Short mmCIF file of C-alpha atoms and ligand atoms in Angstrom, two decimals:
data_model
loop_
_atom_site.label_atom_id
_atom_site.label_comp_id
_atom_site.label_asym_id
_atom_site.label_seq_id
_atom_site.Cartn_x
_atom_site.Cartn_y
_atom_site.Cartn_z
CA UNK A 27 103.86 52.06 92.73
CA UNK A 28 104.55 54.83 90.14
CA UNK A 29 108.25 53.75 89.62
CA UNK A 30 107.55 50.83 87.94
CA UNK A 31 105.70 52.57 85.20
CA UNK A 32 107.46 52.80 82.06
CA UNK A 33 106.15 55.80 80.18
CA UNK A 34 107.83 55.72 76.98
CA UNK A 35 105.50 56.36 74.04
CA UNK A 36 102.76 57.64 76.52
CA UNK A 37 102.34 60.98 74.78
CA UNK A 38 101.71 58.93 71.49
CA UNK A 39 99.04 56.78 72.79
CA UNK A 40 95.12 57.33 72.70
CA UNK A 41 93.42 58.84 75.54
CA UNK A 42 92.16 54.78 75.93
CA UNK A 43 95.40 53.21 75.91
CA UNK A 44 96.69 55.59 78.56
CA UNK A 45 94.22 54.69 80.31
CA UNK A 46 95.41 50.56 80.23
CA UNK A 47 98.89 52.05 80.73
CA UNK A 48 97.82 53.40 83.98
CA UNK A 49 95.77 49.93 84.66
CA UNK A 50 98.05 47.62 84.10
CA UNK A 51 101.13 49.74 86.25
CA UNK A 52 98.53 50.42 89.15
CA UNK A 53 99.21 54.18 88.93
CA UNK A 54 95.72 54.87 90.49
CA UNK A 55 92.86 53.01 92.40
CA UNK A 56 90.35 50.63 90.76
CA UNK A 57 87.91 53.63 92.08
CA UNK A 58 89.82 56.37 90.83
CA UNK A 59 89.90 54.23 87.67
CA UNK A 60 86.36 53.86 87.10
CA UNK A 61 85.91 57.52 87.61
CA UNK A 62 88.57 58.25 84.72
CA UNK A 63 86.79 55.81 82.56
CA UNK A 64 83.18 56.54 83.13
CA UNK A 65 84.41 60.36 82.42
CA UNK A 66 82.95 61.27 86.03
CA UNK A 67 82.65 65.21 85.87
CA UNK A 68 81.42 67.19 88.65
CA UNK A 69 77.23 66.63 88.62
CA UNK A 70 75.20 69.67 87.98
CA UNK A 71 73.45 69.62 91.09
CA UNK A 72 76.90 69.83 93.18
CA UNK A 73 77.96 72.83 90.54
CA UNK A 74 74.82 74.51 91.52
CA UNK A 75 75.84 74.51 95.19
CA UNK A 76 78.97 75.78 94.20
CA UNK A 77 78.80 78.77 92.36
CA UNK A 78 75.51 80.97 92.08
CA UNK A 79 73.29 81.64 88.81
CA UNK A 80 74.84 78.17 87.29
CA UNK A 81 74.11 77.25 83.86
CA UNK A 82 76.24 74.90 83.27
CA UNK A 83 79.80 73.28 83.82
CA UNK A 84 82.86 73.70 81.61
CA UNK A 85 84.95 70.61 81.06
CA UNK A 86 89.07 71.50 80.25
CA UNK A 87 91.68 68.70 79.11
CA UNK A 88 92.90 66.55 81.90
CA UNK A 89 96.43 65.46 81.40
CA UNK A 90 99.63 63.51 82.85
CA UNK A 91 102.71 64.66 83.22
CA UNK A 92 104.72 61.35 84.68
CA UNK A 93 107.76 60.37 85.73
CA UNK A 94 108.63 63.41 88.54
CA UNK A 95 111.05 62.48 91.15
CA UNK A 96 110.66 64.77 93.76
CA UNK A 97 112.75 63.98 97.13
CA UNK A 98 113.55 60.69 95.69
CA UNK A 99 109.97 59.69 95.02
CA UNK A 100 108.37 59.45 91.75
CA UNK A 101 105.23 61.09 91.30
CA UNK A 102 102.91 61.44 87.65
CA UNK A 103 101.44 65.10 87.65
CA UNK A 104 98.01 65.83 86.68
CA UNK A 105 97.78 68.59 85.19
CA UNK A 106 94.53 70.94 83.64
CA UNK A 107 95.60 73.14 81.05
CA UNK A 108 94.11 74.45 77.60
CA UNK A 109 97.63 75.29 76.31
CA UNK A 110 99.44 72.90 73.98
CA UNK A 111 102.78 72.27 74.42
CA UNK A 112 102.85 73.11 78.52
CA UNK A 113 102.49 69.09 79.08
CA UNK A 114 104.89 68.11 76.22
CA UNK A 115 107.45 70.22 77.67
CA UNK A 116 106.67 69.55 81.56
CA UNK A 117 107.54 66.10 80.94
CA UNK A 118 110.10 66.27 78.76
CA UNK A 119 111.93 68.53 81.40
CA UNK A 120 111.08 66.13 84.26
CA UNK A 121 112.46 63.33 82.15
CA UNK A 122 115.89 65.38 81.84
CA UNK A 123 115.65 66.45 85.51
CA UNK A 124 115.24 62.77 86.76
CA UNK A 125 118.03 62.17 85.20
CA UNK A 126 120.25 64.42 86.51
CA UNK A 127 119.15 63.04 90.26
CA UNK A 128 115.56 64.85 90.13
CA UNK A 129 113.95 67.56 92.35
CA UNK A 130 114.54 68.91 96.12
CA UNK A 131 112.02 70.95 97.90
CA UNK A 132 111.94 72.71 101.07
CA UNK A 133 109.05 74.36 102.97
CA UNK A 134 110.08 76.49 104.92
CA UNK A 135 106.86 77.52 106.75
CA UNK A 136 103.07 76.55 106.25
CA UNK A 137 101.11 79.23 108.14
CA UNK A 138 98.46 81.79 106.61
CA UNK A 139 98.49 85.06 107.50
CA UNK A 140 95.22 87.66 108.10
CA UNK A 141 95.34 91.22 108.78
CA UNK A 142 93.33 93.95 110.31
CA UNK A 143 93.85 97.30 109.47
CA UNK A 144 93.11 100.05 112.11
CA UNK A 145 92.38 103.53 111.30
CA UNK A 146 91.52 106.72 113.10
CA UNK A 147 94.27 106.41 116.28
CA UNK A 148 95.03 109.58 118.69
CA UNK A 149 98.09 107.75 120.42
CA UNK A 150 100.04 105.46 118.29
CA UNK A 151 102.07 104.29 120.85
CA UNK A 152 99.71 103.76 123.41
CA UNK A 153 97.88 101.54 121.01
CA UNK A 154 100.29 99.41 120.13
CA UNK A 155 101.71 99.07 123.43
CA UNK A 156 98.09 97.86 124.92
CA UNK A 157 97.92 95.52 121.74
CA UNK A 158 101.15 93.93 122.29
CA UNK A 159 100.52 93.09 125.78
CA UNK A 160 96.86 91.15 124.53
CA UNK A 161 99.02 89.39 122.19
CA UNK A 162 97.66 86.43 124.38
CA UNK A 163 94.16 86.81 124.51
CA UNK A 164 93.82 88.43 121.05
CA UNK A 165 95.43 84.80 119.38
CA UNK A 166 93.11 82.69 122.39
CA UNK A 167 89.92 85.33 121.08
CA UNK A 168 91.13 83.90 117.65
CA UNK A 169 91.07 80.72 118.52
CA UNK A 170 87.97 80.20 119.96
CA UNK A 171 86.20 81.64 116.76
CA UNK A 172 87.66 78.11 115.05
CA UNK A 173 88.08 75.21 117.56
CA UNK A 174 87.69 72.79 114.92
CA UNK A 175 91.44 74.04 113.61
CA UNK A 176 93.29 74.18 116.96
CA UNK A 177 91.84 70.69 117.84
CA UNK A 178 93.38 69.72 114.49
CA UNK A 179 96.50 70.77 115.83
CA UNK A 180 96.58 74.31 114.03
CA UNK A 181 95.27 77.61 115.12
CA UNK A 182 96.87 80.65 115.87
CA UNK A 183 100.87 81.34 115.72
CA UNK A 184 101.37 84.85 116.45
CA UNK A 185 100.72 88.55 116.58
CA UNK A 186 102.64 91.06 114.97
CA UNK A 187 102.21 95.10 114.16
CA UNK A 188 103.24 97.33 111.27
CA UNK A 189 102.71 101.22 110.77
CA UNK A 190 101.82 101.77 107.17
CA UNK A 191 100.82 105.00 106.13
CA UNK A 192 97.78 105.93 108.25
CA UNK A 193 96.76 102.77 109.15
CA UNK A 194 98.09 100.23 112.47
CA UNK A 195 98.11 96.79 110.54
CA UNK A 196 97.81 93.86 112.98
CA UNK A 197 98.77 90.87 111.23
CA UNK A 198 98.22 87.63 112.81
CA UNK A 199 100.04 83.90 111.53
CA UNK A 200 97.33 81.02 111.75
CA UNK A 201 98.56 77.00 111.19
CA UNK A 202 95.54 75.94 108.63
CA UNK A 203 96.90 72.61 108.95
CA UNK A 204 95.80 70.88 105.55
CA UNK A 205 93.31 73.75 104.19
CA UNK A 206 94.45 76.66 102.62
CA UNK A 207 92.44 78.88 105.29
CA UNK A 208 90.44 81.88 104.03
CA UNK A 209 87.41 81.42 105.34
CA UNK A 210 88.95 80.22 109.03
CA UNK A 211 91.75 83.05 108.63
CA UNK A 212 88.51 85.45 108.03
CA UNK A 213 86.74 84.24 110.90
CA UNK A 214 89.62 84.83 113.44
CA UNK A 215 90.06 88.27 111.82
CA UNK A 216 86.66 89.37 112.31
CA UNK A 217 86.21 87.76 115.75
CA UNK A 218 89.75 89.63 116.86
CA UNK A 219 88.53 93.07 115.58
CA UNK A 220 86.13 94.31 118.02
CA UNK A 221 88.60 94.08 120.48
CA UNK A 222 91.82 95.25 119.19
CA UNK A 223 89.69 98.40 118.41
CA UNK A 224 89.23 98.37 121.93
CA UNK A 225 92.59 98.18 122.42
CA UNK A 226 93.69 100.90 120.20
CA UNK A 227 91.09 103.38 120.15
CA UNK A 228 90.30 103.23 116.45
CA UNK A 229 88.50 101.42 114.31
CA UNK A 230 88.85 98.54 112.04
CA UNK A 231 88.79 99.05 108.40
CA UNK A 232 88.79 95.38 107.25
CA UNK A 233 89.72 92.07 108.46
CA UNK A 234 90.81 89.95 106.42
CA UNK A 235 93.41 87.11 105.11
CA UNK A 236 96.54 88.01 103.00
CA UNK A 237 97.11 86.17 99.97
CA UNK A 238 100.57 87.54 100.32
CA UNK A 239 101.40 84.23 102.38
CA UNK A 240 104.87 84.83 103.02
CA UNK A 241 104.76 82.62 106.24
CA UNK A 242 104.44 79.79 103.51
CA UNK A 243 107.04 79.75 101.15
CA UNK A 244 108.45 76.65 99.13
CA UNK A 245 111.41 76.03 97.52
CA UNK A 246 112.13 73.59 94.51
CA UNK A 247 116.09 72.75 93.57
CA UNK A 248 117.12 70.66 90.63
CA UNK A 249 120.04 70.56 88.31
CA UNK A 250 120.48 69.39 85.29
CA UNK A 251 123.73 68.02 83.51
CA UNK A 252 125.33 69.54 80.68
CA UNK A 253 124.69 66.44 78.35
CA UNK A 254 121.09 66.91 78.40
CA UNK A 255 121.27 69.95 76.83
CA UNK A 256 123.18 69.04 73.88
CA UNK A 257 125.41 66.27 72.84
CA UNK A 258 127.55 68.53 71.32
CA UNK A 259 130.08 69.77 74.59
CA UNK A 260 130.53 73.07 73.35
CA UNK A 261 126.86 73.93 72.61
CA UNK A 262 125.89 72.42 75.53
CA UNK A 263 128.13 74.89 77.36
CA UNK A 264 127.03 77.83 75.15
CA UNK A 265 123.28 76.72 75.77
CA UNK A 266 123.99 76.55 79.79
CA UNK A 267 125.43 80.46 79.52
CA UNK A 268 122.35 81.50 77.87
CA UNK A 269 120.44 80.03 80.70
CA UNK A 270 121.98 81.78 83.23
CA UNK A 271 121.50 85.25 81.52
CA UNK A 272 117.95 84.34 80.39
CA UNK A 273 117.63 83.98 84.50
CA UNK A 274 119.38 87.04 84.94
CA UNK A 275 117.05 88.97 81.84
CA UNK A 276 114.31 88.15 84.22
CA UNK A 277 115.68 89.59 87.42
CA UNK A 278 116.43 93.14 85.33
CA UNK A 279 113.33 93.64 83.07
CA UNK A 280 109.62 93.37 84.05
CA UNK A 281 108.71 92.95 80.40
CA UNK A 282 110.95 89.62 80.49
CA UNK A 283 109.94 88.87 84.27
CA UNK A 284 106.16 88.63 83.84
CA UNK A 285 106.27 86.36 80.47
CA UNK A 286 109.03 84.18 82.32
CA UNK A 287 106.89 84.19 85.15
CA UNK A 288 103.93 82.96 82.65
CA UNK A 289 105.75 80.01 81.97
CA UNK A 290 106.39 79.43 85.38
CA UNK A 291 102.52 79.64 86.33
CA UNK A 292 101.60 77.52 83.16
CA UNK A 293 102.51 74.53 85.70
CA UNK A 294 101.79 75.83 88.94
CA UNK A 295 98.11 76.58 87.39
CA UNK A 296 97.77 73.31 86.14
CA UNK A 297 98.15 71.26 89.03
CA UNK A 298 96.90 73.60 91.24
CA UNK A 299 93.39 73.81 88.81
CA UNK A 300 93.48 69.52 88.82
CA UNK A 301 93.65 69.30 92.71
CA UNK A 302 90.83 71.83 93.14
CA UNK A 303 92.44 74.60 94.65
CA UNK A 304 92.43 78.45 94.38
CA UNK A 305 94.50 79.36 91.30
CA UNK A 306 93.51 83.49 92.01
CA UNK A 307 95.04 82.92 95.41
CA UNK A 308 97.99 81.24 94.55
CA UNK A 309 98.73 83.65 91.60
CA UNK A 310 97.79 86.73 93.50
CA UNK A 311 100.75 85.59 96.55
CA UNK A 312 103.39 84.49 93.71
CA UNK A 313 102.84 87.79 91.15
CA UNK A 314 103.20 90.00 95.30
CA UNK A 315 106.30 87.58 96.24
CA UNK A 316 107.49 88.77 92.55
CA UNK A 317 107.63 92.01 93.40
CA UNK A 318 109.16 91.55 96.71
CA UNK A 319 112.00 93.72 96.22
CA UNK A 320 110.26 96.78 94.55
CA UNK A 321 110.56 95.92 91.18
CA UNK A 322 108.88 92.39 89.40
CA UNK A 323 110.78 89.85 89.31
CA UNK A 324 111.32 86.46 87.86
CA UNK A 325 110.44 83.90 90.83
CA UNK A 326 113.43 81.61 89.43
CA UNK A 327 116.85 81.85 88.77
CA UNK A 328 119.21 79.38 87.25
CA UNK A 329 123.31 79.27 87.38
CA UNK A 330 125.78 77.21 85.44
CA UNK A 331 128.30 75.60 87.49
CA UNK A 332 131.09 75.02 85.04
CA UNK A 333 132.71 72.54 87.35
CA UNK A 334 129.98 70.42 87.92
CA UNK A 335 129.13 70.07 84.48
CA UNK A 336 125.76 71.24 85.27
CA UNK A 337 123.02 74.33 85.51
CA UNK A 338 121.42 74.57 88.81
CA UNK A 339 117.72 76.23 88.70
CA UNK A 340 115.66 77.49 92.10
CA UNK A 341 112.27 78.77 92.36
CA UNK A 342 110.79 80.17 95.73
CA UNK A 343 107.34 81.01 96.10
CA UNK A 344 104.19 81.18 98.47
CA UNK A 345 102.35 77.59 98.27
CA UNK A 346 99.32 77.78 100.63
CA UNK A 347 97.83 74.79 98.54
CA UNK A 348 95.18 72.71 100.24
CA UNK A 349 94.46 68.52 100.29
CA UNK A 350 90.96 69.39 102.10
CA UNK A 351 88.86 72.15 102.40
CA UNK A 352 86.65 74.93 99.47
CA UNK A 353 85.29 72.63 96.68
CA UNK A 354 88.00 69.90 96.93
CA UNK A 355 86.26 66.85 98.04
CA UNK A 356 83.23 67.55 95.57
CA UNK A 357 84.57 67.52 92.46
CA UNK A 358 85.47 63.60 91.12
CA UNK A 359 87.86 64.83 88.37
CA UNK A 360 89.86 66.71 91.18
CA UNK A 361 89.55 63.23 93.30
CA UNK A 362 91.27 61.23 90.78
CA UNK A 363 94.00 63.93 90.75
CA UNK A 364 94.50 63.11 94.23
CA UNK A 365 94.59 59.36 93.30
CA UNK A 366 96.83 59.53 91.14
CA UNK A 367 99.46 62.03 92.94
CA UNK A 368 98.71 59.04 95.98
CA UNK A 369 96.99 61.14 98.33
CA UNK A 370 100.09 63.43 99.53
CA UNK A 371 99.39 65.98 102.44
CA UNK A 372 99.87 69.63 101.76
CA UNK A 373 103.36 70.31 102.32
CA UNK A 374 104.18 67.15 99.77
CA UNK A 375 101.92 68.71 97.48
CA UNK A 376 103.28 72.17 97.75
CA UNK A 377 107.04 70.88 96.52
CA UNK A 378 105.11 69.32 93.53
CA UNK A 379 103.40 71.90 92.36
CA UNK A 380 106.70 74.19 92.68
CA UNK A 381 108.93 71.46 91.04
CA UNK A 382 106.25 71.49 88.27
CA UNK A 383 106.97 75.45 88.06
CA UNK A 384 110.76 74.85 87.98
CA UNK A 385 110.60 72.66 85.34
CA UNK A 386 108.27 74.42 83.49
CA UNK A 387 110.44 76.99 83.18
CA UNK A 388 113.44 74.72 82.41
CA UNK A 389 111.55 73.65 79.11
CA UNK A 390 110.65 77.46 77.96
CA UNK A 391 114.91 78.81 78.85
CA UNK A 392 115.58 76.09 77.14
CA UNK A 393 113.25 76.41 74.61
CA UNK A 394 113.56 80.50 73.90
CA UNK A 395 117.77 80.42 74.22
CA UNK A 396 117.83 77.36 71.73
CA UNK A 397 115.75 76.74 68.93
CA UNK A 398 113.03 78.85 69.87
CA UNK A 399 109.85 78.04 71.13
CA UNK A 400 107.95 78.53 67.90
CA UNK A 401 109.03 75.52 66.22
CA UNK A 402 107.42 73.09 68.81
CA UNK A 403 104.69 75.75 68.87
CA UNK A 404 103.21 75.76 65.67
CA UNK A 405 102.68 71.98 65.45
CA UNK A 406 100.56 72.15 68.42
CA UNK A 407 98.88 75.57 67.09
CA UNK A 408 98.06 73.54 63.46
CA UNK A 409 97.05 70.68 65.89
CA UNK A 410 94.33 72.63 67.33
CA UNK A 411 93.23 74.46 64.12
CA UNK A 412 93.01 71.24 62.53
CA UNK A 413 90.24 70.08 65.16
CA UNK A 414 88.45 73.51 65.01
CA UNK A 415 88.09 72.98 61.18
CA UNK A 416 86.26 69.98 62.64
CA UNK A 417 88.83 67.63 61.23
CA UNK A 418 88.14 63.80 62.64
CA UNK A 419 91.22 62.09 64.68
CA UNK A 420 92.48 60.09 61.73
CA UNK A 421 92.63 63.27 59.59
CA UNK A 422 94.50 65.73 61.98
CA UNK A 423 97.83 64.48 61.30
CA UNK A 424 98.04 64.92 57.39
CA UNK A 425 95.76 68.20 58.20
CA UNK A 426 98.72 68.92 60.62
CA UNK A 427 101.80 68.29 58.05
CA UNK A 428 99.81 70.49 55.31
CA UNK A 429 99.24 73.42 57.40
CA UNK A 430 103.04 73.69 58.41
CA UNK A 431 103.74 73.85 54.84
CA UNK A 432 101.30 76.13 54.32
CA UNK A 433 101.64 79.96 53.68
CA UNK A 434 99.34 81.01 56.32
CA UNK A 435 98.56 79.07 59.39
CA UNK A 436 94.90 80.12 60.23
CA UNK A 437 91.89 78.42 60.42
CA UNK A 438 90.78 79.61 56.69
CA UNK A 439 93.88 77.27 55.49
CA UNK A 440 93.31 74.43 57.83
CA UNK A 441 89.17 74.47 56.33
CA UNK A 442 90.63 74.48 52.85
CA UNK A 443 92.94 71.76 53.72
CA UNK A 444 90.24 69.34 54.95
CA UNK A 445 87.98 70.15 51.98
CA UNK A 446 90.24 69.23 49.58
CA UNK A 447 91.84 65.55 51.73
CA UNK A 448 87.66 65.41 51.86
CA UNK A 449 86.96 65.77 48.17
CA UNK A 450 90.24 63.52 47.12
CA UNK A 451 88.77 60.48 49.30
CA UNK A 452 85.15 61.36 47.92
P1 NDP B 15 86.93 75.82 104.26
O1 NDP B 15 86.06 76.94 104.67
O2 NDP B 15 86.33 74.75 103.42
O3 NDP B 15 87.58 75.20 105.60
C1 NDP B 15 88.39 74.07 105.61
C2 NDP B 15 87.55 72.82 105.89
O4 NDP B 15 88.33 71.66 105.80
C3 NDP B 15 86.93 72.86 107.25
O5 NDP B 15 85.59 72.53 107.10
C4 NDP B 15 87.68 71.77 108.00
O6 NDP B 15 86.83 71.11 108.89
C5 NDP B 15 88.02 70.83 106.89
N1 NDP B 15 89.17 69.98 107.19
C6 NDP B 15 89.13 68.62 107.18
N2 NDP B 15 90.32 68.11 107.48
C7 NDP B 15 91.15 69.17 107.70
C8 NDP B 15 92.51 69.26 108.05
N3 NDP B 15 93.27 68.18 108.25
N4 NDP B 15 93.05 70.49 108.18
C9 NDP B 15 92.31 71.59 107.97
N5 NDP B 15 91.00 71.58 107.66
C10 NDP B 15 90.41 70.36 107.51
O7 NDP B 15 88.20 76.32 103.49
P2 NDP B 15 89.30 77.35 103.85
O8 NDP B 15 89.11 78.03 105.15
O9 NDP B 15 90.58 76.61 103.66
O10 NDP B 15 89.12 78.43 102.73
C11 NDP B 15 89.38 78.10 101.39
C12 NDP B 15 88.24 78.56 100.51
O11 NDP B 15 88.01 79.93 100.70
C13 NDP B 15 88.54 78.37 99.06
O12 NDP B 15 87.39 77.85 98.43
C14 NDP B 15 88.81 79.79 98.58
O13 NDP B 15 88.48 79.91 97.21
C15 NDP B 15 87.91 80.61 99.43
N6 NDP B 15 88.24 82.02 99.69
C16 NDP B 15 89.44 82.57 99.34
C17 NDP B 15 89.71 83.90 99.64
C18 NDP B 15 91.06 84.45 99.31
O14 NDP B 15 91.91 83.75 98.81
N7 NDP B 15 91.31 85.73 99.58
C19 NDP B 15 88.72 84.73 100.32
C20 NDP B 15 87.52 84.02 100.67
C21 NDP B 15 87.29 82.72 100.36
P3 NDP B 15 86.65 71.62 110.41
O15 NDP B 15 85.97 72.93 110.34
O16 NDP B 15 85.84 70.55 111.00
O17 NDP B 15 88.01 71.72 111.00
#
């Protein structure tokens, strides 16, 4: 469906004409359409339901990033974002990365994990012995506090123990299936507490799910070929170098990691935001996973194979997105999402949303060890200033081109600006 869309000049058209682009190539349903068109946002009543002492809703841009070929499919990203310039350069990366044969993910597991941590033992040993041998009935116990998930197919994995500090931490690995799980993860918890503090002669100090989901990690691969980087050979070469030690800044100094990990995030969030799901969970697992080795990390890392002509980027992180499940099916905005990414199931969705990281942070390395990221910045920056002055569509552009020639780029100029194109028509 999606692969017969040509997207050039998309980014150029009116929120309208996208809309006919999208029409006329079949990118979504006739439904999901409609929705777009009427501007379906999520009714008040539904909001109330949703979160308490509601006052109102907040509506944030809704955007497409097209043309993503992920495991040899092509997929158009939507993606929610305030930011200028995080769509621009998510597309222009997947454009470069399709090119060079597009993305691969794995996932390598897709279980949640919960934890109950037990304080107060006299015999270590004893406890964990008489816990170990219930590993059985404890995950059965768990299992009958959800039947809904185990008839599903899912329910729970395993049992396992750690001694940290003074507490016994039983962690147990739950299949969610296609929701992310904290509220079944937290039922299973609870309903398994009461009798491993039988079990262990202590008592339980929470139960509760991790949103360090190690036990479902995904990995996106891509590569991208020397000539996209420059048509000069030798800059191109220069500019894959700095790539690889802008990677390697990241792995060596948390004050590089975290804003490369920003840039990283300013995808994830963005899809993860348009299909409804938890952005504090997923942040909270990929920021732990970060730190996984002590220090904070960058979640990516990119080499340049001089061989191959090519650099080679990576990103692993935990992806416990969900297709069903929380506030999902009652927001219409976050339905057309779905439409458009063609319904995928969770796993599919998970190597999206990391391939949207990866090339997220394709565009910024790029960006930052090239021309900077200012440059492409600023336009944006004048963009919105332009519109906060309260310029109309048709005068944002020569707004735009004033302000970037102007001393200082603040609103105070942009105002000025618009005054004066405003008195010269008058
Ligand atoms: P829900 O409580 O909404 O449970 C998932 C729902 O999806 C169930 O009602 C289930 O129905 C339904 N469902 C339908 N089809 C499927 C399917 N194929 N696979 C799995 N479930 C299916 O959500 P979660 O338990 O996933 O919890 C997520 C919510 O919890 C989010 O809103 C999150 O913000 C919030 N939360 C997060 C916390 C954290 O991250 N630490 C803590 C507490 C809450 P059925 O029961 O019939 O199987």
């Amino acid at each position: 469906m999606a692969d017969m869309v040509s997207w050039t000049g998309f980014a150029k058209k009116s929120p309208h004409e996208r809309w006919q682009i999208l029409e006329d190539n079949q990118a979504l349903s006739q439904a999901g359409l409609d929705k777009l068109k009427r501007q379906e946002l999520l009714p008040l009543e539904t909001a109330n339901q949703m979160a308490e002492n509601l006052i109102g809703r907040l509506a944030l841009p809704l955007s497409l990033a097209p043309d993503f070929l992920v495991n040899g499919q092509t997929y158009n990203l939507p993606m929610v974002t305030e930011e200028p310039s995080v769509v621009a350069a998510a597309s222009y990366a997947a454009k470069l990365i399709k090119r060079s044969g597009g993305f691969k993910t794995e996932v390598h597991q897709r279980q949640m994990l919960g934890q109950v941590a037990l304080i107060g033992l006299s015999n270590w040993q004893a406890a964990k012995k008489a816990i170990l041998a219930h590993k059985d009935d404890l995950t059965q116990l768990a299992n009958q506090a959800h039947p809904s998930i185990v008839k599903r197919g899912g329910g729970a994995r395993d049992l396992t123990l750690a001694e940290k500090g003074d507490f016994l931490i039983v962690y147990l690995s739950v299949d969610t299936q296609e929701a992310m799980g904290a509220n079944m993860v937290n039922t299973m918890m609870e309903a398994i507490a009461p009798k491993l503090e039988e079990l262990s002669g202590g008592q339980s100090l929470m139960a509760i799910l991790s949103n360090y989901a190690t036990d479902s990690l995904v990995t996106a691969k891509c590569t991208v070929d020397l000539r996209f980087l420059s048509r000069n050979k030798e800059e191109a070469e220069n500019l894959a170098k700095k790539l690889e030690q802008a990677s390697q800044l990241a792995q060596v100094d948390p004050y590089r990691a975290s804003t490369h990990n920003k840039g990283i995030f300013n995808g994830i969030d963005a899809l993860v935001l348009a299909t409804g799901n938890d952005w504090r969970a997923i942040e909270a697992g990929g920021h732990a996973y970060a730190a996984t080795s002590g220090s904070y990390r960058g979640l990516s890392q990119w080499t340049y194979d001089k061989e191959a002509g090519q650099v080679k980027g990576s990103l692993t992180l935990p992806m416990p997105i969900a297709t069903k499940g929380g506030s999902i099916g009652l927001n219409p905005s976050v339905q057309v999402a779905f439409d458009l990414l063609g319904h995928p199931d969770a796993k599919t969705l998970a190597g999206l949303i990391v391939s949207l990281g990866l090339a997220q942070n394709f565009a910024a390395l790029k960006a930052l060890v090239g021309k900077g990221i200012q440059a492409g910045h600023m336009k944006l920056q004048a963009k919105s200033l332009a519109l906060l002055a309260g310029a109309s569509e048709k005068e944002v552009p020569k707004i735009v081109q004033e302000l970037l020639s102007a001393q200082h780029l603040n609103l105070e100029t942009a105002k000025k600006i618009l005054a004066d194109l405003r008195a010269k028509r008058d």
